[in-house]
Amino acid sequence: MIQIDNVEKRFGNATILNGVSLHIRRGDVVSILGASGSGKSTLIRCINGLEKLNGGDIRIGGLTVTNANELAEIRKNVATVFQHFNLYPHLKVIDNITLAPVEVLGIPKAQARQKAQELLDLVGLADKQDAYPAQLSGGQKQRVGICRALAMDPSCLLLDEVTSALDPEMTSEVLDVLADLASNTGTTLIFVTHEIAFARKISNRIVFLDEGRVRVDMDKDQFFSEQGGKQDPRIQRFLDKMDSK
Ligand SMILES: Nc1ncnc2c1ncn2[C@@H]1O[C@H](COP(=O)(O)OP(=O)(O)O)[C@@H](O)[C@H]1O
Ligand SMILES: [Mg+2]
């Protein structure tokens, strides 16, 4: 479904992605792990066309992100949730969620509202549809961010450290919603996370980025096994460091 081939991304003289290739299948739940600065966010931004590539190509469902017309089509199918919720502060929760379906997909307003209400219900925020973002906690904002992405009915959802700005209780609220998505919807999920236990629980596949390269791309069970990922001292060190946090 997503073909990432030999992608290069530079900022000035610094090479951030250095020949990244990944082929992601429909329904895959992929965790992207790696140290801070290894290029995880840049890769996510390249996948949804927010960054220009310096080399290689990314194709999603046969369309290429480097072609502006095709990228517009891709954006209808690929939704992204960021670490900082990026909700529109002047719009009520419900209007934050219905904006893109109505404006981009041309869905009738009443239908978009109905769907938004179902999604808010799903994440336990049915009573917040008329609230403004400033009236919500961080965990609630992030759940609205997830609803806003899901309102586009995406075939693929990209999530970049969506819990790293949240306290532990709010983190588990949001992770519960994501675990439910992963096991019940068949949506292709690609998420960058530092929640190793969570990655282990919900993904089927782990990609480890190291200095802009794919160091490991493995089946989840294999990654966490002594004979698999842990054979690599770099990965062992990363996992030890995470465990001790
Ligand atoms: N817009 C930018 N301009 C210059 N350097 C950038 C930009 N975005 C990211 N970088 C650099 O690219 C490297 C990788 O960043 P990033 O993809 O955010 O890593 P990660 O998400 O794995 O922590 C970092 O060294 C960062 O400083
Ligand atoms: Mg990042």
Coordinates of N, CA and C and ligand atoms in Angstrom, one line a residue:
M1 N 0.8 -1.2 0.0 CA 0.0 0.0 0.0 C 0.8 1.3 0.0
I2 N 1.9 1.3 0.8 CA 2.9 2.4 0.8 C 4.2 1.9 0.4
Q3 N 4.7 2.4 -0.7 CA 6.1 2.0 -1.2 C 7.0 3.2 -1.0
I4 N 7.9 3.0 -0.1 CA 8.9 4.0 0.1 C 10.2 3.5 -0.4
D5 N 10.8 4.2 -1.5 CA 11.9 3.6 -2.1 C 13.1 4.6 -2.1
N6 N 14.1 4.2 -1.4 CA 15.4 4.9 -1.5 C 15.3 6.4 -1.2
V7 N 14.5 6.8 -0.2 CA 14.2 8.2 0.0 C 15.4 8.9 0.7
E8 N 15.7 10.0 0.1 CA 16.8 10.9 0.7 C 16.2 12.2 1.0
K9 N 16.6 12.7 2.2 CA 16.1 14.1 2.6 C 17.3 14.8 3.2
R10 N 17.6 16.0 2.7 CA 18.6 16.8 3.3 C 18.1 18.1 3.8
F11 N 18.6 18.6 4.9 CA 18.4 20.0 5.3 C 19.8 20.6 5.2
G12 N 20.0 21.5 4.3 CA 21.3 22.1 4.1 C 22.3 21.0 3.8
N13 N 23.4 21.0 4.6 CA 24.4 19.9 4.3 C 24.1 18.6 5.1
A14 N 23.1 18.7 5.9 CA 22.9 17.5 6.8 C 21.9 16.5 6.1
T15 N 22.4 15.3 6.0 CA 21.5 14.2 5.4 C 20.7 13.6 6.5
I16 N 19.4 13.8 6.4 CA 18.5 13.4 7.5 C 17.9 12.0 7.2
L17 N 17.5 11.7 6.0 CA 17.1 10.4 5.5 C 18.1 10.0 4.4
N18 N 18.6 8.8 4.6 CA 19.7 8.4 3.8 C 19.5 7.1 3.1
G19 N 18.5 7.1 2.1 CA 18.2 5.9 1.4 C 17.3 5.0 2.2
V20 N 16.1 5.5 2.6 CA 15.1 4.8 3.3 C 14.2 4.1 2.4
S21 N 14.1 2.7 2.5 CA 13.1 2.0 1.8 C 12.2 1.2 2.7
L22 N 10.9 1.2 2.5 CA 10.0 0.4 3.3 C 8.8 0.1 2.5
H23 N 8.3 -1.1 2.5 CA 7.1 -1.4 1.8 C 6.0 -1.8 2.9
I24 N 5.0 -1.0 3.0 CA 4.0 -1.3 4.0 C 2.7 -1.8 3.4
R25 N 2.2 -2.9 4.0 CA 1.1 -3.6 3.4 C -0.2 -3.0 4.1
R26 N -1.3 -3.2 3.3 CA -2.6 -2.7 3.9 C -2.9 -3.4 5.2
G27 N -3.3 -2.7 6.2 CA -3.6 -3.3 7.5 C -2.4 -3.5 8.4
D28 N -1.2 -3.2 7.9 CA 0.0 -3.3 8.8 C -0.2 -2.2 9.9
V29 N 0.3 -2.6 11.1 CA 0.4 -1.7 12.2 C 1.9 -1.6 12.5
V30 N 2.5 -0.5 12.1 CA 4.0 -0.4 12.1 C 4.4 0.6 13.2
S31 N 5.3 0.2 14.1 CA 5.8 1.2 15.0 C 7.2 1.6 14.5
I32 N 7.4 2.9 14.5 CA 8.8 3.4 14.1 C 9.5 3.8 15.4
L33 N 10.5 3.1 15.7 CA 11.3 3.5 16.9 C 12.7 4.0 16.4
G34 N 13.3 4.7 17.4 CA 14.7 5.2 17.1 C 15.0 6.3 18.0
A35 N 16.2 6.6 18.2 CA 16.6 7.7 19.1 C 16.1 9.0 18.6
S36 N 16.1 10.0 19.4 CA 15.7 11.4 19.1 C 16.7 11.9 18.0
G37 N 16.2 12.5 16.9 CA 17.0 13.0 15.9 C 17.4 12.0 14.8
S38 N 16.8 10.7 14.9 CA 17.1 9.7 13.9 C 16.4 9.9 12.6
G39 N 15.4 10.8 12.6 CA 14.7 11.1 11.3 C 13.2 10.6 11.3
K40 N 12.7 10.2 12.4 CA 11.4 9.6 12.4 C 10.3 10.6 12.0
S41 N 10.3 11.8 12.6 CA 9.3 12.8 12.2 C 9.5 13.2 10.7
T42 N 10.7 13.3 10.3 CA 11.0 13.7 8.9 C 10.4 12.7 8.0
L43 N 10.5 11.4 8.3 CA 10.0 10.4 7.5 C 8.5 10.5 7.4
I44 N 7.8 10.7 8.6 CA 6.4 10.9 8.6 C 5.9 12.1 7.7
R45 N 6.7 13.2 7.8 CA 6.4 14.4 7.0 C 6.6 14.1 5.6
C46 N 7.6 13.3 5.2 CA 7.8 12.9 3.8 C 6.6 12.1 3.3
I47 N 6.1 11.2 4.1 CA 5.1 10.3 3.7 C 3.8 11.1 3.4
N48 N 3.5 12.1 4.1 CA 2.3 12.8 3.8 C 2.6 14.1 3.0
G49 N 3.8 14.1 2.4 CA 4.1 15.2 1.4 C 4.3 16.6 2.0
L50 N 4.6 16.6 3.3 CA 4.9 17.9 3.9 C 6.4 18.4 3.6
E51 N 7.2 17.4 3.2 CA 8.6 17.7 2.9 C 8.9 17.3 1.5
K52 N 9.7 18.1 0.8 CA 10.1 17.7 -0.6 C 11.2 16.7 -0.4
L53 N 11.2 15.7 -1.3 CA 12.3 14.7 -1.2 C 13.5 15.2 -2.0
N54 N 14.7 14.8 -1.6 CA 15.9 15.1 -2.4 C 16.2 13.9 -3.3
G55 N 15.6 12.8 -3.0 CA 15.8 11.6 -3.9 C 14.9 10.5 -3.5
G56 N 14.7 9.5 -4.4 CA 13.8 8.4 -4.2 C 12.4 8.8 -4.4
D57 N 11.5 7.9 -4.0 CA 10.0 8.2 -4.3 C 9.2 7.5 -3.2
I58 N 8.0 8.1 -3.0 CA 7.0 7.5 -2.1 C 5.7 7.3 -2.8
R59 N 5.2 6.1 -3.0 CA 4.0 5.9 -3.7 C 3.0 5.3 -2.7
I60 N 1.8 5.9 -2.7 CA 0.7 5.4 -1.8 C -0.5 5.0 -2.7
G61 N -0.9 3.7 -2.6 CA -2.0 3.3 -3.4 C -1.7 3.6 -4.9
G62 N -0.5 3.5 -5.4 CA -0.2 3.8 -6.8 C 0.0 5.3 -7.1
L63 N -0.3 6.2 -6.2 CA -0.1 7.6 -6.5 C 1.3 8.1 -5.8
T64 N 1.9 9.0 -6.4 CA 3.2 9.5 -5.9 C 3.1 10.8 -5.2
V65 N 3.7 10.9 -4.0 CA 3.7 12.2 -3.3 C 4.4 13.3 -3.9
T66 N 5.3 13.0 -4.9 CA 6.1 14.1 -5.5 C 5.3 14.8 -6.6
N67 N 4.1 14.3 -6.9 CA 3.3 14.9 -7.9 C 2.1 15.6 -7.2
A68 N 2.0 17.0 -7.4 CA 1.1 17.8 -6.6 C -0.4 17.3 -6.8
N69 N -0.8 16.9 -8.0 CA -2.2 16.5 -8.2 C -2.4 15.2 -7.5
E70 N -1.4 14.3 -7.6 CA -1.6 13.0 -6.9 C -1.6 13.1 -5.4
L71 N -0.7 14.1 -4.9 CA -0.6 14.3 -3.5 C -2.0 14.8 -2.9
A72 N -2.7 15.6 -3.7 CA -4.0 16.0 -3.2 C -5.0 14.8 -3.0
E73 N -4.9 13.8 -3.9 CA -5.7 12.6 -3.8 C -5.2 11.8 -2.6
I74 N -3.9 11.7 -2.4 CA -3.3 10.9 -1.3 C -3.8 11.5 0.0
R75 N -3.9 12.9 0.1 CA -4.3 13.5 1.4 C -5.7 13.1 1.8
K76 N -6.5 12.7 0.8 CA -7.9 12.3 1.1 C -7.9 11.0 1.8
N77 N -6.8 10.2 1.7 CA -6.8 8.8 2.2 C -5.8 8.6 3.4
V78 N -4.9 9.6 3.5 CA -3.9 9.5 4.6 C -4.0 10.6 5.5
A79 N -4.3 10.3 6.8 CA -4.5 11.4 7.8 C -3.3 11.3 8.8
T80 N -3.0 12.4 9.4 CA -1.9 12.5 10.3 C -2.3 13.1 11.6
V81 N -1.8 12.5 12.7 CA -2.0 13.1 14.0 C -0.6 13.5 14.6
F82 N -0.5 14.7 15.0 CA 0.8 15.2 15.5 C 0.9 15.2 17.0
Q83 N 2.1 15.4 17.5 CA 2.4 15.5 18.9 C 1.6 16.7 19.5
H84 N 1.6 17.8 18.9 CA 0.9 19.0 19.4 C -0.4 19.1 18.5
F85 N -1.5 19.0 19.2 CA -2.7 18.6 18.6 C -3.1 19.5 17.3
N86 N -2.6 20.7 17.3 CA -3.0 21.6 16.1 C -4.4 21.7 15.8
L87 N -5.3 21.8 16.9 CA -6.7 22.0 16.7 C -6.9 23.5 16.4
Y88 N -7.9 23.8 15.7 CA -8.2 25.2 15.4 C -8.9 25.8 16.7
P89 N -8.2 26.8 17.3 CA -8.7 27.3 18.6 C -10.1 28.0 18.6
H90 N -10.4 28.6 17.4 CA -11.6 29.3 17.3 C -12.8 28.5 16.9
L91 N -12.6 27.2 16.7 CA -13.7 26.3 16.3 C -14.0 25.3 17.4
K92 N -15.3 25.1 17.6 CA -15.8 24.1 18.5 C -15.2 22.7 18.1
V93 N -15.2 21.8 19.1 CA -14.7 20.5 18.8 C -15.4 19.9 17.6
I94 N -16.7 19.9 17.5 CA -17.4 19.3 16.4 C -17.0 19.9 15.1
D95 N -16.8 21.2 15.1 CA -16.4 21.9 13.8 C -15.0 21.6 13.4
N96 N -14.1 21.4 14.4 CA -12.8 21.0 14.1 C -12.8 19.7 13.4
I97 N -13.7 18.8 13.8 CA -13.8 17.4 13.2 C -14.4 17.4 11.8
T98 N -15.4 18.3 11.6 CA -16.2 18.2 10.4 C -15.6 19.1 9.3
L99 N -14.7 20.0 9.6 CA -14.1 20.9 8.6 C -13.6 20.2 7.4
A100 N -12.6 19.3 7.5 CA -12.0 18.7 6.4 C -12.9 17.8 5.6
P101 N -13.7 17.0 6.3 CA -14.7 16.1 5.5 C -15.6 17.0 4.6
V102 N -16.1 18.1 5.2 CA -17.0 18.9 4.4 C -16.2 19.7 3.3
E103 N -15.1 20.3 3.7 CA -14.4 21.2 2.7 C -13.6 20.4 1.7
V104 N -13.0 19.3 2.1 CA -12.1 18.5 1.2 C -12.8 17.4 0.5
L105 N -13.6 16.7 1.3 CA -14.3 15.5 0.6 C -15.7 15.9 0.1
G106 N -16.2 17.0 0.5 CA -17.5 17.4 0.0 C -18.7 16.6 0.6
I107 N -18.4 16.1 1.8 CA -19.5 15.4 2.5 C -20.5 16.4 3.0
P108 N -21.8 16.1 2.9 CA -22.9 17.0 3.4 C -22.7 17.2 4.9
K109 N -22.9 18.5 5.3 CA -22.6 18.9 6.7 C -23.3 18.0 7.7
A110 N -24.6 17.7 7.5 CA -25.4 16.9 8.5 C -24.7 15.5 8.7
Q111 N -24.3 14.9 7.5 CA -23.7 13.6 7.6 C -22.3 13.7 8.3
A112 N -21.6 14.7 8.0 CA -20.3 14.9 8.7 C -20.4 15.0 10.2
R113 N -21.5 15.8 10.6 CA -21.7 16.0 12.0 C -22.1 14.6 12.7
Q114 N -22.9 13.9 12.0 CA -23.4 12.6 12.5 C -22.2 11.7 12.8
K115 N -21.3 11.7 11.8 CA -20.1 10.8 11.9 C -19.2 11.3 13.0
A116 N -19.0 12.7 13.1 CA -18.2 13.3 14.2 C -18.7 12.9 15.6
Q117 N -20.0 12.9 15.7 CA -20.6 12.5 17.0 C -20.3 11.1 17.3
E118 N -20.4 10.2 16.3 CA -20.1 8.8 16.5 C -18.6 8.6 17.0
L119 N -17.7 9.4 16.3 CA -16.3 9.3 16.7 C -16.1 9.8 18.1
L120 N -16.7 10.9 18.4 CA -16.5 11.5 19.8 C -17.0 10.5 20.8
D121 N -18.1 9.8 20.5 CA -18.6 8.8 21.4 C -17.6 7.7 21.6
L122 N -17.0 7.3 20.5 CA -16.0 6.2 20.5 C -14.8 6.5 21.4
V123 N -14.4 7.8 21.5 CA -13.3 8.1 22.3 C -13.7 8.7 23.7
G124 N -15.0 8.5 24.0 CA -15.5 9.0 25.3 C -15.6 10.5 25.5
L125 N -15.9 11.2 24.4 CA -16.0 12.6 24.5 C -17.4 13.1 23.9
A126 N -18.4 12.3 24.0 CA -19.7 12.7 23.4 C -20.2 14.0 24.0
D127 N -19.8 14.3 25.2 CA -20.4 15.5 25.9 C -19.6 16.7 25.6
K128 N -18.5 16.6 24.7 CA -17.6 17.8 24.5 C -17.8 18.4 23.1
Q129 N -18.8 18.0 22.4 CA -18.8 18.5 21.0 C -18.9 20.0 20.8
D130 N -19.5 20.7 21.8 CA -19.6 22.1 21.7 C -18.6 22.9 22.5
A131 N -17.6 22.1 23.1 CA -16.5 22.8 23.8 C -15.5 23.4 22.8
Y132 N -14.7 24.4 23.2 CA -13.6 24.9 22.5 C -12.4 24.2 22.9
P133 N -11.4 24.0 22.1 CA -10.1 23.3 22.5 C -9.5 23.8 23.8
A134 N -9.6 25.1 24.0 CA -9.0 25.6 25.3 C -9.7 25.1 26.5
Q135 N -10.9 24.6 26.4 CA -11.6 24.0 27.5 C -11.3 22.5 27.8
L136 N -10.4 22.0 27.0 CA -10.1 20.5 27.1 C -8.8 20.3 27.7
S137 N -8.6 19.1 28.4 CA -7.3 18.7 28.9 C -6.5 18.2 27.6
G138 N -5.2 18.0 27.9 CA -4.3 17.6 26.8 C -4.8 16.2 26.2
G139 N -5.1 15.3 27.1 CA -5.6 14.0 26.6 C -6.9 14.1 25.8
Q140 N -7.7 15.0 26.2 CA -9.0 15.2 25.5 C -8.7 15.8 24.1
K141 N -7.8 16.8 24.1 CA -7.4 17.4 22.8 C -6.9 16.4 21.9
Q142 N -6.0 15.5 22.4 CA -5.4 14.6 21.5 C -6.5 13.6 21.0
R143 N -7.4 13.2 21.8 CA -8.5 12.3 21.4 C -9.3 13.0 20.3
V144 N -9.5 14.3 20.4 CA -10.2 15.1 19.4 C -9.4 15.1 18.1
G145 N -8.1 15.2 18.3 CA -7.1 15.2 17.1 C -7.3 13.8 16.4
I146 N -7.4 12.8 17.1 CA -7.6 11.4 16.5 C -8.9 11.4 15.8
C147 N -10.0 11.9 16.4 CA -11.3 11.9 15.8 C -11.2 12.7 14.5
R148 N -10.5 13.8 14.5 CA -10.5 14.7 13.3 C -9.8 13.9 12.2
A149 N -8.8 13.1 12.5 CA -8.1 12.3 11.5 C -9.0 11.2 11.0
L150 N -9.7 10.6 11.9 CA -10.6 9.4 11.5 C -11.8 9.9 10.7
A151 N -12.2 11.1 10.9 CA -13.4 11.7 10.2 C -13.2 11.6 8.7
M152 N -11.9 11.6 8.3 CA -11.6 11.5 6.8 C -11.7 10.1 6.3
D153 N -12.0 9.2 7.2 CA -12.1 7.7 6.9 C -10.8 7.3 6.1
P154 N -9.7 7.6 6.7 CA -8.4 7.3 6.0 C -8.2 5.8 5.9
S155 N -7.5 5.5 4.8 CA -7.1 4.1 4.7 C -5.8 3.9 5.5
C156 N -5.1 5.0 5.7 CA -3.8 5.0 6.5 C -3.8 6.2 7.4
L157 N -3.3 5.9 8.6 CA -3.2 6.9 9.7 C -1.8 7.0 10.1
L158 N -1.2 8.2 10.1 CA 0.2 8.4 10.6 C 0.1 9.1 11.9
L159 N 0.8 8.6 12.9 CA 0.8 9.2 14.2 C 2.2 9.5 14.7
D160 N 2.5 10.7 15.0 CA 3.9 11.1 15.4 C 3.9 11.5 16.9
E161 N 4.4 10.5 17.7 CA 4.5 10.8 19.2 C 3.3 11.5 19.7
V162 N 2.1 10.9 19.5 CA 0.9 11.6 19.9 C 0.7 11.6 21.4
T163 N 1.5 10.8 22.2 CA 1.3 10.9 23.6 C 2.4 11.5 24.3
S164 N 3.4 12.0 23.6 CA 4.6 12.5 24.4 C 4.4 13.8 25.1
A165 N 3.4 14.5 24.8 CA 3.1 15.8 25.5 C 2.1 15.5 26.7
L166 N 1.8 14.3 26.9 CA 0.7 14.0 27.9 C 1.2 13.4 29.2
D167 N 0.5 13.6 30.3 CA 0.9 12.9 31.5 C 0.5 11.4 31.4
P168 N 0.9 10.6 32.3 CA 0.7 9.1 32.2 C -0.8 8.7 32.1
E169 N -1.6 9.4 32.9 CA -3.0 9.0 32.8 C -3.6 9.3 31.5
M170 N -3.3 10.5 31.0 CA -3.8 10.9 29.7 C -3.2 10.0 28.6
T171 N -2.0 9.7 28.7 CA -1.3 8.8 27.8 C -2.1 7.5 27.6
S172 N -2.5 6.9 28.8 CA -3.2 5.6 28.7 C -4.6 5.8 28.1
E173 N -5.2 6.9 28.3 CA -6.5 7.2 27.6 C -6.4 7.1 26.1
V174 N -5.3 7.8 25.6 CA -5.1 7.9 24.2 C -4.6 6.6 23.6
L175 N -3.8 5.9 24.3 CA -3.3 4.6 23.9 C -4.4 3.6 23.8
D176 N -5.4 3.7 24.7 CA -6.5 2.7 24.7 C -7.3 2.9 23.4
V177 N -7.5 4.2 23.0 CA -8.2 4.5 21.7 C -7.4 3.9 20.5
L178 N -6.1 4.1 20.6 CA -5.3 3.6 19.4 C -5.3 2.1 19.4
A179 N -5.2 1.4 20.5 CA -5.2 -0.1 20.6 C -6.5 -0.6 20.0
D180 N -7.6 0.1 20.3 CA -8.9 -0.3 19.8 C -8.9 -0.2 18.2
L181 N -8.4 0.9 17.8 CA -8.3 1.2 16.3 C -7.5 0.1 15.6
A182 N -6.3 -0.2 16.2 CA -5.4 -1.2 15.6 C -6.1 -2.6 15.5
S183 N -6.9 -2.9 16.6 CA -7.4 -4.3 16.5 C -8.7 -4.4 15.8
N184 N -9.5 -3.3 15.7 CA -10.8 -3.4 15.2 C -11.1 -2.8 13.8
T185 N -10.2 -2.0 13.2 CA -10.6 -1.3 12.0 C -9.9 -1.7 10.7
G186 N -8.8 -2.3 10.8 CA -8.1 -2.7 9.6 C -7.4 -1.5 8.9
T187 N -7.4 -0.3 9.6 CA -6.7 0.9 9.1 C -5.2 0.6 9.2
T188 N -4.5 1.0 8.1 CA -3.0 0.9 8.2 C -2.5 2.0 9.1
L189 N -1.8 1.6 10.1 CA -1.3 2.5 11.1 C 0.2 2.6 11.1
I190 N 0.8 3.8 11.0 CA 2.2 3.9 11.2 C 2.4 4.9 12.3
F191 N 3.0 4.4 13.4 CA 3.2 5.4 14.4 C 4.6 5.4 15.0
V192 N 5.0 6.6 15.3 CA 6.3 6.9 15.9 C 6.0 7.0 17.4
T193 N 6.7 6.2 18.2 CA 6.4 6.2 19.6 C 7.7 5.9 20.4
H194 N 7.6 6.4 21.7 CA 8.6 6.0 22.7 C 8.0 5.0 23.7
E195 N 6.7 4.7 23.4 CA 6.1 3.7 24.4 C 6.3 2.3 23.9
I196 N 7.5 1.8 24.3 CA 7.9 0.5 23.8 C 6.9 -0.6 24.1
A197 N 6.4 -0.6 25.3 CA 5.5 -1.7 25.7 C 4.2 -1.7 24.9
F198 N 3.8 -0.4 24.6 CA 2.6 -0.3 23.7 C 2.9 -0.7 22.3
A199 N 4.1 -0.3 21.8 CA 4.4 -0.8 20.4 C 4.4 -2.3 20.3
R200 N 4.9 -2.9 21.4 CA 5.0 -4.3 21.5 C 3.6 -5.0 21.5
K201 N 2.7 -4.3 22.2 CA 1.3 -4.8 22.3 C 0.6 -4.7 21.0
I202 N 0.6 -3.6 20.3 CA -0.3 -3.4 19.2 C 0.2 -3.6 17.8
S203 N 1.6 -3.5 17.6 CA 2.0 -3.5 16.2 C 2.3 -4.9 15.7
N204 N 2.3 -5.1 14.5 CA 2.7 -6.4 13.9 C 4.2 -6.3 13.4
R205 N 4.6 -5.0 13.3 CA 5.9 -4.8 12.7 C 6.6 -3.6 13.3
I206 N 8.0 -3.8 13.4 CA 8.8 -2.7 14.0 C 9.8 -2.3 13.1
V207 N 9.9 -1.0 12.9 CA 11.0 -0.4 12.1 C 11.9 0.4 13.0
F208 N 13.2 0.2 13.0 CA 14.1 0.9 13.8 C 15.0 1.8 12.9
L209 N 14.8 3.1 13.1 CA 15.6 4.1 12.4 C 16.9 4.5 13.1
D210 N 18.0 4.6 12.4 CA 19.2 5.0 13.1 C 20.0 5.9 12.1
E211 N 20.2 7.1 12.5 CA 20.9 8.1 11.7 C 20.4 8.1 10.3
G212 N 19.1 8.2 10.1 CA 18.5 8.3 8.8 C 18.4 7.1 7.9
R213 N 18.7 5.9 8.5 CA 18.6 4.7 7.8 C 17.8 3.7 8.5
V214 N 17.2 2.8 7.8 CA 16.4 1.7 8.4 C 17.4 0.7 8.9
R215 N 17.6 0.6 10.2 CA 18.5 -0.3 10.8 C 17.9 -1.7 10.8
V216 N 16.6 -1.8 11.2 CA 15.9 -3.0 11.3 C 14.5 -2.9 10.9
D217 N 14.0 -3.8 10.2 CA 12.5 -3.8 9.8 C 12.1 -5.3 10.0
M218 N 11.4 -5.5 11.1 CA 11.2 -6.9 11.5 C 9.7 -7.1 12.0
D219 N 9.3 -8.3 11.9 CA 8.1 -8.8 12.5 C 8.2 -8.4 14.0
K220 N 7.2 -8.0 14.7 CA 7.2 -7.6 16.1 C 7.9 -8.7 17.0
D221 N 7.4 -9.9 16.9 CA 7.9 -10.9 17.8 C 9.4 -11.2 17.6
Q222 N 9.8 -11.1 16.4 CA 11.2 -11.3 16.0 C 12.0 -10.1 16.6
F223 N 11.5 -8.9 16.5 CA 12.3 -7.8 17.0 C 12.6 -7.9 18.4
F224 N 11.6 -8.3 19.2 CA 11.8 -8.4 20.7 C 12.4 -9.7 21.2
S225 N 12.8 -10.6 20.2 CA 13.4 -11.8 20.7 C 14.9 -11.8 20.8
E226 N 15.4 -12.6 21.6 CA 16.9 -12.7 21.9 C 17.6 -13.0 20.6
Q227 N 17.0 -13.8 19.7 CA 17.6 -14.2 18.5 C 17.4 -13.2 17.3
G228 N 16.5 -12.3 17.6 CA 16.1 -11.3 16.5 C 16.8 -10.0 16.8
G229 N 15.9 -8.9 17.0 CA 16.4 -7.6 17.2 C 17.5 -7.4 18.2
K230 N 17.3 -8.2 19.3 CA 18.3 -8.0 20.4 C 19.7 -8.5 20.1
Q231 N 19.8 -9.2 19.0 CA 21.2 -9.6 18.6 C 22.0 -8.4 18.2
D232 N 21.3 -7.3 17.9 CA 21.9 -6.1 17.4 C 22.2 -5.2 18.7
P233 N 23.5 -5.0 19.0 CA 23.9 -4.3 20.2 C 23.2 -2.9 20.3
R234 N 23.1 -2.2 19.1 CA 22.5 -0.9 19.1 C 21.0 -1.0 19.6
I235 N 20.3 -2.0 19.1 CA 18.9 -2.1 19.5 C 18.8 -2.5 21.0
Q236 N 19.7 -3.4 21.4 CA 19.7 -3.9 22.8 C 19.9 -2.7 23.7
R237 N 20.8 -1.8 23.3 CA 21.1 -0.6 24.1 C 19.9 0.3 24.2
F238 N 19.3 0.5 23.0 CA 18.1 1.4 23.0 C 17.0 0.8 23.9
L239 N 16.7 -0.5 23.8 CA 15.7 -1.1 24.6 C 16.0 -1.0 26.1
D240 N 17.3 -1.2 26.4 CA 17.7 -1.1 27.9 C 17.4 0.3 28.4
K241 N 17.8 1.3 27.6 CA 17.7 2.7 28.0 C 16.2 3.0 28.2
M242 N 15.3 2.5 27.3 CA 13.9 2.8 27.4 C 13.3 2.1 28.7
D243 N 13.8 0.9 28.9 CA 13.3 0.1 30.0 C 13.6 0.8 31.4
S244 N 14.8 1.4 31.4 CA 15.2 2.0 32.7 C 14.6 3.4 32.9
K245 N 13.8 3.9 32.0 CA 13.1 5.2 32.2 C 12.0 5.1 33.1
Ligands
LIG1 N1 13.1 21.8 9.0 C1 14.3 21.4 9.4 N2 15.4 22.1 9.1 C2 16.6 21.7 9.5 N3 16.8 20.6 10.2 C3 15.8 19.8 10.5 C4 14.4 20.2 10.1 N4 13.6 19.2 10.6 C5 14.4 18.3 11.2 N5 15.7 18.7 11.2 C6 16.8 17.9 11.7 O1 16.7 16.6 11.2 C7 17.1 15.6 12.2 C8 16.0 14.6 12.4 O2 14.9 15.2 12.9 P1 13.5 14.5 13.2 O3 13.1 13.8 12.0 O4 12.6 15.4 13.9 O5 14.0 13.3 14.2 P2 13.2 12.4 15.3 O6 11.7 12.7 15.0 O7 13.6 11.1 15.0 O8 13.6 12.9 16.6 C9 17.4 16.4 13.4 O9 18.8 16.6 13.5 C10 16.7 17.7 13.2 O10 17.4 18.8 13.8
MG2 MG 10.1 13.4 16.1

